[in-house]
Amino acid sequence: MGPTRGAGVVNRMAEIGVAISHAVEEPEPRHATAEEPSLLGIQKAALVTHIRRTYYSDDGRPVETADIVVPAAHCEIVYEIPINR
């Protein structure tokens, strides 16, 4: 709840002098844990996608990570991959 609340990872890290170079996402399909159905409003053992997102600084250090869990039936995961020419 500080002054950079809601500013996004890249902007929050810049405020403390850390430049973000890239992020890596690792999506993994799995069944919901025992706690997730009530939190996500889904059936027990429903399929979810667990995304581990890690932001890295310019010097290669991981500086923030997030675990994101979304019901597989309620979302579509789309990646855009830029091609530098």
mmCIF file of C-alpha atoms in Angstrom:
data_model
loop_
_atom_site.group_PDB
_atom_site.id
_atom_site.type_symbol
_atom_site.label_atom_id
_atom_site.label_comp_id
_atom_site.label_asym_id
_atom_site.label_seq_id
_atom_site.Cartn_x
_atom_site.Cartn_y
_atom_site.Cartn_z
ATOM 1 C CA MET A 1 0.000 0.000 0.000
ATOM 2 C CA GLY A 2 2.965 2.275 -0.630
ATOM 3 C CA PRO A 3 3.430 5.118 -3.103
ATOM 4 C CA THR A 4 4.041 2.772 -6.064
ATOM 5 C CA ARG A 5 0.990 0.588 -5.422
ATOM 6 C CA GLY A 6 -0.603 -0.371 -8.726
ATOM 7 C CA ALA A 7 2.351 0.940 -10.749
ATOM 8 C CA GLY A 8 3.383 -2.444 -12.159
ATOM 9 C CA VAL A 9 6.543 -4.431 -11.566
ATOM 10 C CA VAL A 10 8.769 -2.588 -14.058
ATOM 11 C CA ASN A 11 7.864 0.845 -12.667
ATOM 12 C CA ARG A 12 8.081 -0.268 -9.032
ATOM 13 C CA MET A 13 11.533 -1.764 -9.576
ATOM 14 C CA ALA A 14 12.688 1.367 -11.428
ATOM 15 C CA GLU A 15 11.717 3.411 -8.349
ATOM 16 C CA ILE A 16 14.330 1.488 -6.336
ATOM 17 C CA GLY A 17 16.965 1.563 -9.073
ATOM 18 C CA VAL A 18 16.426 -1.902 -10.554
ATOM 19 C CA ALA A 19 16.041 -2.151 -14.334
ATOM 20 C CA ILE A 20 13.997 -5.117 -15.569
ATOM 21 C CA SER A 21 15.343 -6.782 -18.714
ATOM 22 C CA HIS A 22 12.793 -9.548 -19.204
ATOM 23 C CA ALA A 23 10.253 -11.863 -17.636
ATOM 24 C CA VAL A 24 9.859 -15.619 -17.982
ATOM 25 C CA GLU A 25 6.503 -17.380 -17.708
ATOM 26 C CA GLU A 26 6.218 -21.115 -17.142
ATOM 27 C CA PRO A 27 2.620 -22.284 -17.725
ATOM 28 C CA GLU A 28 1.744 -25.715 -16.368
ATOM 29 C CA PRO A 29 -1.654 -27.422 -16.634
ATOM 30 C CA ARG A 30 -2.751 -29.305 -13.529
ATOM 31 C CA HIS A 31 -5.740 -30.194 -11.377
ATOM 32 C CA ALA A 32 -6.879 -27.708 -8.740
ATOM 33 C CA THR A 33 -5.538 -28.140 -5.225
ATOM 34 C CA ALA A 34 -7.914 -28.741 -2.311
ATOM 35 C CA GLU A 35 -8.087 -24.987 -1.561
ATOM 36 C CA GLU A 36 -8.468 -23.616 -5.088
ATOM 37 C CA PRO A 37 -12.068 -24.655 -5.962
ATOM 38 C CA SER A 38 -13.584 -22.428 -3.277
ATOM 39 C CA LEU A 39 -11.234 -19.540 -4.106
ATOM 40 C CA LEU A 40 -11.766 -19.747 -7.873
ATOM 41 C CA GLY A 41 -15.403 -20.861 -7.961
ATOM 42 C CA ILE A 42 -14.652 -24.108 -9.793
ATOM 43 C CA GLN A 43 -15.378 -27.814 -9.335
ATOM 44 C CA LYS A 44 -13.083 -29.998 -7.247
ATOM 45 C CA ALA A 45 -10.251 -31.433 -9.364
ATOM 46 C CA ALA A 46 -11.046 -29.023 -12.223
ATOM 47 C CA LEU A 47 -8.207 -28.212 -14.572
ATOM 48 C CA VAL A 48 -6.275 -25.022 -13.918
ATOM 49 C CA THR A 49 -3.252 -23.405 -15.479
ATOM 50 C CA HIS A 50 -0.519 -22.503 -13.020
ATOM 51 C CA ILE A 51 1.770 -19.794 -14.398
ATOM 52 C CA ARG A 52 5.055 -19.052 -12.664
ATOM 53 C CA ARG A 53 6.202 -15.580 -13.754
ATOM 54 C CA THR A 54 9.668 -14.325 -12.821
ATOM 55 C CA TYR A 55 11.063 -10.879 -13.600
ATOM 56 C CA TYR A 56 14.822 -10.533 -14.105
ATOM 57 C CA SER A 57 17.066 -7.502 -13.695
ATOM 58 C CA ASP A 58 19.570 -6.319 -16.295
ATOM 59 C CA ASP A 59 22.299 -8.291 -14.524
ATOM 60 C CA GLY A 60 20.277 -11.527 -14.661
ATOM 61 C CA ARG A 61 19.034 -11.622 -11.064
ATOM 62 C CA PRO A 62 15.471 -12.779 -10.414
ATOM 63 C CA VAL A 63 13.857 -9.824 -8.630
ATOM 64 C CA GLU A 64 10.177 -10.729 -8.395
ATOM 65 C CA THR A 65 8.140 -13.845 -8.917
ATOM 66 C CA ALA A 66 4.425 -14.511 -9.016
ATOM 67 C CA ASP A 67 2.324 -17.657 -9.010
ATOM 68 C CA ILE A 68 -0.824 -17.150 -11.060
ATOM 69 C CA VAL A 69 -3.578 -19.778 -11.098
ATOM 70 C CA VAL A 70 -6.454 -19.505 -13.567
ATOM 71 C CA PRO A 71 -9.288 -21.951 -14.289
ATOM 72 C CA ALA A 72 -8.470 -23.622 -17.606
ATOM 73 C CA ALA A 73 -12.101 -23.451 -18.748
ATOM 74 C CA HIS A 74 -12.273 -19.670 -18.195
ATOM 75 C CA CYS A 75 -9.199 -18.483 -20.035
ATOM 76 C CA GLU A 76 -7.092 -18.813 -23.123
ATOM 77 C CA ILE A 77 -3.351 -18.318 -22.900
ATOM 78 C CA VAL A 78 -1.898 -16.449 -25.868
ATOM 79 C CA TYR A 79 1.732 -15.462 -26.341
ATOM 80 C CA GLU A 80 3.059 -12.943 -28.831
ATOM 81 C CA ILE A 81 6.672 -13.495 -29.814
ATOM 82 C CA PRO A 82 8.387 -10.503 -31.428
ATOM 83 C CA ILE A 83 10.707 -11.277 -34.325
ATOM 84 C CA ASN A 84 13.584 -8.806 -34.525
ATOM 85 C CA ARG A 85 14.878 -8.348 -38.072
#
